Amino acid sequence: MYRNILVVGFLLAFLSIYSQQYTTQLFNTDNGLPQNSVKDIIKDKYGFIWLTTENGIVRYDGLNFLVYKNFPLNSQRFTYFYGNPEKDSIFTDGDYGKTVLIHQKAPKVINNIKKSPSLIARGYINYSLSISNYTYSYFFMNFKKGRYFIAENSIIYEGRHSNSQIRVIEKPVYKNSPNTFVIGETLFYIDHNAKKVRTIEEGRFTADYDVPVIADVRSKLFWNRMSGQGFVLNNNTLYRYTYSNGAFKISKLIQLENVIQSTLMSIYYDEKYKKLYLGSSTDGLKIVSLTDFISSKKKIQNRWPFFMLFNLLVTHV
């Protein structure tokens, strides 16, 4: 009887290890973060992971967190990153008129960049730069050939070399969250009524795509122009989507557990190390390490197929 229990216990442990697909680490103010609201996440050209929080900027090297929160600014609250990691130029806004530049592995305060403003006034409305799913009520997006101004009831396009405007949409664009996202130089609009994703190029609709999981009102989108990555979370399943040469593709990345969709704010996937970084508005940073499940599974099958292991154990009971 005792040996049977040992066999069953071993089998259960084996199944648990055999089916494991990822491990999770949680970081908050108890173990490295200055504050539990992680607004944005990006990787620089040197391999460091950077976070914005409401109490400073954080650099993570894979083992330790280095916190920067003594900037000569009135506030240490930061939101999103923008710029170009490959050119070693990552920015985040501080006080009005001031910007923090992350360059050569460290941040410093500089004057706002006139060539790339993060705030544009149009009439009585101030539009803030949108570079990720972290947005404001009124925001704008820059493209090589023009700029989009997006409000709650309209999308307006302005050509870069023309003062003329194209009103792309004049109806409620979003209710609780923006229904637009960007991949590369293409703006996408989620048409929930038609259950389609529509591309907008130079102020005109150019194509429709049937992507039910994105058109689902229960889904939450995460995208970032700096990393070029896009994700959608639906019923605890995280999907990754891409767009290239007119082809829109979406695939399942992972089934997440213990993730509150409403508090999840930012996502970055480090493909080189197969690590998924999840930033929460209340719970800090979660790092999900995706194991090489398929490779490990093949090795186990080649050496000790499960039914052979089971037979071996049973015959010795």
Coordinates of C-alpha atoms in Angstrom, one line a residue:
M1 CA 0.0 0.0 0.0
Y2 CA 2.8 2.4 1.0
R3 CA 4.6 1.7 -2.3
N4 CA 1.5 2.3 -4.3
I5 CA 1.1 5.7 -2.6
L6 CA 4.8 6.5 -3.5
V7 CA 4.1 5.5 -7.1
V8 CA 1.0 7.7 -7.4
G9 CA 2.8 10.6 -5.7
F10 CA 5.7 10.2 -8.2
L11 CA 3.4 10.1 -11.1
L12 CA 1.5 13.2 -10.0
A13 CA 4.8 15.1 -9.5
F14 CA 6.0 13.9 -12.9
L15 CA 2.8 15.1 -14.6
S16 CA 3.1 18.5 -12.8
I17 CA 6.6 19.0 -14.1
Y18 CA 5.8 17.6 -17.5
S19 CA 2.9 20.0 -18.1
Q20 CA 4.5 23.1 -16.6
Q21 CA 4.8 25.8 -19.3
Y22 CA 6.0 28.9 -17.4
T23 CA 7.2 30.2 -14.1
T24 CA 6.2 33.6 -12.5
Q25 CA 8.0 36.1 -10.4
L26 CA 6.2 39.0 -8.8
F27 CA 7.9 42.3 -7.9
N28 CA 6.4 45.2 -5.9
T29 CA 7.4 47.6 -3.2
D30 CA 8.4 44.7 -0.9
N31 CA 11.2 43.5 -3.2
G32 CA 12.6 46.2 -5.4
L33 CA 10.0 48.6 -6.9
P34 CA 9.5 52.2 -5.6
Q35 CA 5.8 52.0 -6.4
N36 CA 3.2 49.4 -7.5
S37 CA 1.9 51.1 -10.6
V38 CA 4.0 50.1 -13.6
K39 CA 2.8 52.3 -16.5
D40 CA 5.1 51.4 -19.3
I41 CA 7.9 48.8 -20.1
I42 CA 10.6 49.0 -22.8
K43 CA 14.0 47.4 -23.5
D44 CA 17.0 49.6 -24.5
K45 CA 19.8 48.7 -26.9
Y46 CA 22.0 47.5 -24.1
G47 CA 19.5 44.9 -22.9
F48 CA 18.2 46.7 -19.8
I49 CA 14.5 46.7 -19.1
W50 CA 13.0 50.1 -18.1
L51 CA 9.8 50.8 -16.2
T52 CA 7.9 54.0 -15.5
T53 CA 6.1 54.3 -12.2
E54 CA 4.3 57.0 -10.2
N55 CA 7.4 57.3 -8.0
G56 CA 10.4 57.2 -10.4
I57 CA 11.9 55.3 -13.3
V58 CA 13.4 51.8 -12.8
R59 CA 16.1 49.9 -14.6
Y60 CA 16.1 46.1 -14.4
D61 CA 19.2 44.0 -15.4
G62 CA 17.6 40.6 -14.9
L63 CA 18.6 40.4 -11.3
N64 CA 18.3 43.8 -9.6
F65 CA 16.3 47.0 -9.8
L66 CA 18.0 50.4 -9.9
V67 CA 15.5 53.2 -9.0
Y68 CA 15.9 56.8 -10.2
K69 CA 13.5 59.1 -8.4
N70 CA 15.5 62.2 -7.4
F71 CA 15.2 64.2 -10.6
P72 CA 15.1 68.0 -10.3
L73 CA 11.4 68.0 -11.1
N74 CA 8.2 68.9 -9.2
S75 CA 6.9 65.4 -9.6
Q76 CA 8.5 61.9 -9.9
R77 CA 5.4 60.5 -11.6
F78 CA 6.0 59.2 -15.1
T79 CA 3.7 57.6 -17.7
Y80 CA 4.8 56.3 -21.1
F81 CA 8.1 56.0 -23.0
Y82 CA 8.6 57.3 -26.5
G83 CA 11.6 57.7 -28.9
N84 CA 13.9 55.1 -30.5
P85 CA 15.7 52.4 -28.4
E86 CA 18.0 51.4 -31.3
K87 CA 19.3 55.0 -31.5
D88 CA 19.8 55.0 -27.7
S89 CA 17.1 57.7 -27.3
I90 CA 14.3 56.8 -25.0
F91 CA 12.2 59.7 -23.5
T92 CA 9.5 60.1 -20.9
D93 CA 7.8 63.4 -19.9
G94 CA 8.4 65.1 -16.5
D95 CA 7.3 68.6 -15.6
Y96 CA 5.9 70.8 -18.3
G97 CA 8.8 71.9 -20.4
K98 CA 11.0 69.1 -19.2
T99 CA 11.7 65.6 -20.5
V100 CA 13.8 62.7 -19.1
L101 CA 16.2 61.2 -21.7
I102 CA 17.5 57.6 -21.2
H103 CA 20.8 57.5 -22.9
Q104 CA 23.9 55.3 -22.4
K105 CA 22.2 53.3 -19.7
A106 CA 21.1 56.2 -17.5
P107 CA 18.4 58.9 -17.4
K108 CA 18.8 62.7 -17.2
V109 CA 16.5 65.7 -17.4
I110 CA 16.6 67.8 -20.6
N111 CA 14.5 70.5 -22.2
N112 CA 11.5 69.3 -24.2
I113 CA 12.4 68.4 -27.8
K114 CA 10.9 71.0 -30.2
K115 CA 11.0 68.7 -33.2
S116 CA 9.0 66.0 -31.5
P117 CA 6.5 67.6 -29.2
S118 CA 4.5 65.4 -26.8
L119 CA 1.7 68.0 -26.5
I120 CA 0.0 69.9 -29.3
A121 CA -2.7 72.6 -29.0
R122 CA -5.6 72.7 -31.5
G123 CA -8.1 75.4 -30.6
Y124 CA -9.1 75.0 -27.0
I125 CA -8.0 71.3 -26.9
N126 CA -4.6 70.0 -25.9
Y127 CA -3.7 66.7 -27.6
S128 CA -1.1 64.4 -25.9
L129 CA 1.2 62.1 -27.8
S130 CA 0.0 58.5 -28.0
I131 CA 2.7 55.9 -28.3
S132 CA 1.0 52.9 -26.6
N133 CA -2.3 51.8 -25.2
Y134 CA -1.7 54.3 -22.4
T135 CA -3.7 57.3 -23.6
Y136 CA -5.6 60.4 -22.7
S137 CA -9.0 61.8 -23.7
Y138 CA -7.5 63.7 -26.6
F139 CA -4.3 62.4 -28.2
F140 CA -2.4 62.5 -31.5
M141 CA -0.2 60.0 -33.4
N142 CA 2.6 60.8 -35.7
F143 CA 3.3 59.0 -39.0
K144 CA 5.9 59.6 -41.8
K145 CA 3.3 61.2 -44.1
G146 CA 1.0 62.9 -41.5
R147 CA -0.6 63.1 -38.1
Y148 CA -3.9 61.9 -36.6
F149 CA -5.8 63.8 -33.9
I150 CA -8.2 61.5 -32.0
A151 CA -11.0 62.5 -29.7
E152 CA -14.0 60.8 -28.2
N153 CA -16.1 61.5 -31.3
S154 CA -13.7 62.0 -34.2
I155 CA -10.5 61.0 -36.0
I156 CA -8.9 63.8 -38.0
Y157 CA -5.9 63.4 -40.3
E158 CA -3.5 66.1 -41.3
G159 CA -0.9 65.6 -44.1
R160 CA 2.6 66.5 -43.1
H161 CA 3.1 68.9 -46.1
S162 CA -0.5 70.2 -46.2
N163 CA -2.7 72.2 -43.9
S164 CA -5.8 70.4 -45.1
Q165 CA -7.7 68.0 -42.9
I166 CA -9.5 64.8 -43.6
R167 CA -12.2 63.8 -41.2
V168 CA -11.9 60.0 -41.1
I169 CA -14.7 59.4 -38.6
E170 CA -17.3 61.7 -37.1
K171 CA -19.1 59.5 -34.6
P172 CA -18.4 58.1 -31.2
V173 CA -15.0 56.5 -31.5
Y174 CA -14.8 55.0 -28.0
K175 CA -16.8 54.8 -24.8
N176 CA -14.5 53.5 -22.1
S177 CA -11.2 53.0 -24.0
P178 CA -9.8 54.0 -27.4
N179 CA -10.6 51.8 -30.3
T180 CA -7.5 52.6 -32.2
F181 CA -4.0 51.0 -32.2
V182 CA -0.9 51.2 -34.4
I183 CA 1.5 48.7 -36.0
G184 CA 4.4 50.4 -37.9
E185 CA 3.0 53.1 -40.2
T186 CA -0.6 51.8 -40.1
L187 CA -3.4 53.0 -37.9
F188 CA -6.1 50.5 -37.1
Y189 CA -9.7 51.2 -36.0
I190 CA -11.8 48.6 -34.3
D191 CA -15.3 48.6 -35.6
H192 CA -17.3 46.7 -32.9
N193 CA -20.6 47.0 -34.8
A194 CA -19.2 45.2 -37.8
K195 CA -16.8 43.1 -35.7
K196 CA -13.9 44.0 -37.9
V197 CA -10.5 45.7 -37.7
R198 CA -10.1 48.4 -40.3
T199 CA -6.8 49.9 -41.6
I200 CA -6.5 53.6 -42.1
E201 CA -3.7 55.0 -44.3
E202 CA -3.3 58.7 -45.1
G203 CA -6.7 59.4 -43.7
R204 CA -8.7 56.8 -45.6
F205 CA -9.9 53.3 -44.9
T206 CA -8.0 50.8 -47.0
A207 CA -8.8 47.3 -45.8
D208 CA -11.0 45.2 -43.4
Y209 CA -9.9 42.2 -41.3
D210 CA -12.0 39.6 -39.5
V211 CA -10.4 39.4 -36.1
P212 CA -13.2 38.4 -33.6
V213 CA -11.0 38.3 -30.5
I214 CA -9.9 41.9 -31.1
A215 CA -13.4 43.1 -32.0
D216 CA -14.8 41.4 -28.8
V217 CA -15.8 44.2 -26.3
R218 CA -14.5 42.0 -23.5
S219 CA -10.9 42.1 -24.9
K220 CA -8.2 44.5 -23.8
L221 CA -5.5 45.6 -26.2
F222 CA -1.9 46.4 -25.5
W223 CA 0.4 47.9 -28.1
N224 CA 3.6 49.8 -28.2
R225 CA 5.1 51.6 -31.2
M226 CA 8.6 51.6 -29.8
S227 CA 8.8 47.8 -29.5
G228 CA 6.5 47.2 -32.4
Q229 CA 4.6 44.6 -30.3
G230 CA 0.8 44.1 -30.0
F231 CA -1.2 41.9 -27.7
V232 CA -4.8 41.3 -26.8
L233 CA -6.1 39.7 -23.6
N234 CA -9.4 37.9 -23.6
N235 CA -10.6 35.5 -20.9
N236 CA -7.1 35.2 -19.4
T237 CA -5.7 34.1 -22.8
L238 CA -3.0 36.4 -24.1
Y239 CA -2.7 36.6 -27.9
R240 CA 0.0 38.3 -30.0
Y241 CA -0.8 40.0 -33.3
T242 CA 1.4 41.2 -36.1
Y243 CA 0.8 43.1 -39.4
S244 CA 3.1 42.9 -42.4
N245 CA 2.7 43.3 -46.2
G246 CA -1.1 43.6 -45.8
A247 CA -1.4 40.4 -43.7
F248 CA -2.8 40.6 -40.2
K249 CA -1.9 37.6 -38.1
I250 CA -2.9 36.7 -34.5
S251 CA -1.8 33.7 -32.4
K252 CA -2.2 32.5 -28.9
L253 CA 0.9 33.2 -26.7
I254 CA -0.1 31.9 -23.3
Q255 CA -2.9 31.2 -20.9
L256 CA -2.4 33.4 -17.9
E257 CA -3.5 32.8 -14.3
N258 CA -4.2 35.2 -11.5
V259 CA -4.1 38.2 -13.8
I260 CA -6.7 41.0 -13.4
Q261 CA -7.5 42.3 -16.8
S262 CA -8.7 45.7 -15.6
T263 CA -5.5 46.5 -13.8
L264 CA -3.1 45.3 -16.4
M265 CA -1.5 48.3 -18.0
S266 CA 1.6 47.4 -20.0
I267 CA 3.2 44.4 -21.7
Y268 CA 6.6 43.7 -23.1
Y269 CA 7.8 40.4 -24.5
D270 CA 11.6 39.7 -24.6
E271 CA 11.8 37.2 -27.4
K272 CA 15.5 36.5 -26.9
Y273 CA 15.0 35.3 -23.3
K274 CA 11.3 34.2 -23.7
K275 CA 10.3 36.5 -20.8
L276 CA 6.9 38.3 -20.6
Y277 CA 6.8 41.4 -18.6
L278 CA 3.4 42.4 -17.2
G279 CA 2.9 45.8 -15.6
S280 CA -0.1 46.4 -13.3
S281 CA -1.7 49.6 -12.1
T282 CA -1.9 48.2 -8.5
D283 CA 0.2 45.0 -8.2
G284 CA 3.6 45.9 -9.5
L285 CA 5.5 43.9 -12.1
K286 CA 5.0 40.2 -13.0
I287 CA 7.7 38.4 -15.0
V288 CA 6.6 35.3 -16.7
S289 CA 9.4 33.0 -18.0
L290 CA 8.2 30.8 -20.8
T291 CA 10.0 27.5 -20.7
D292 CA 11.1 25.7 -23.8
F293 CA 8.2 23.3 -23.4
I294 CA 8.2 21.7 -26.8
S295 CA 11.9 21.0 -26.8
S296 CA 11.8 19.6 -23.3
K297 CA 8.9 17.4 -24.2
K298 CA 10.7 15.9 -27.2
K299 CA 13.7 15.0 -25.0
I300 CA 11.5 13.3 -22.5
Q301 CA 9.7 11.4 -25.2
N302 CA 13.0 10.2 -26.8
R303 CA 14.4 9.0 -23.5
W304 CA 11.5 8.0 -21.2
P305 CA 8.1 8.0 -22.9
F306 CA 5.4 8.4 -20.2
F307 CA 3.7 5.0 -20.8
M308 CA 7.1 3.3 -20.5
L309 CA 7.9 5.1 -17.2
F310 CA 4.4 4.2 -15.9
N311 CA 4.8 0.5 -16.8
L312 CA 8.3 0.4 -15.2
L313 CA 6.9 1.8 -12.0
V314 CA 3.9 -0.5 -11.9
T315 CA 5.9 -3.6 -12.5
H316 CA 8.1 -2.7 -9.5
V317 CA 5.1 -2.3 -7.1

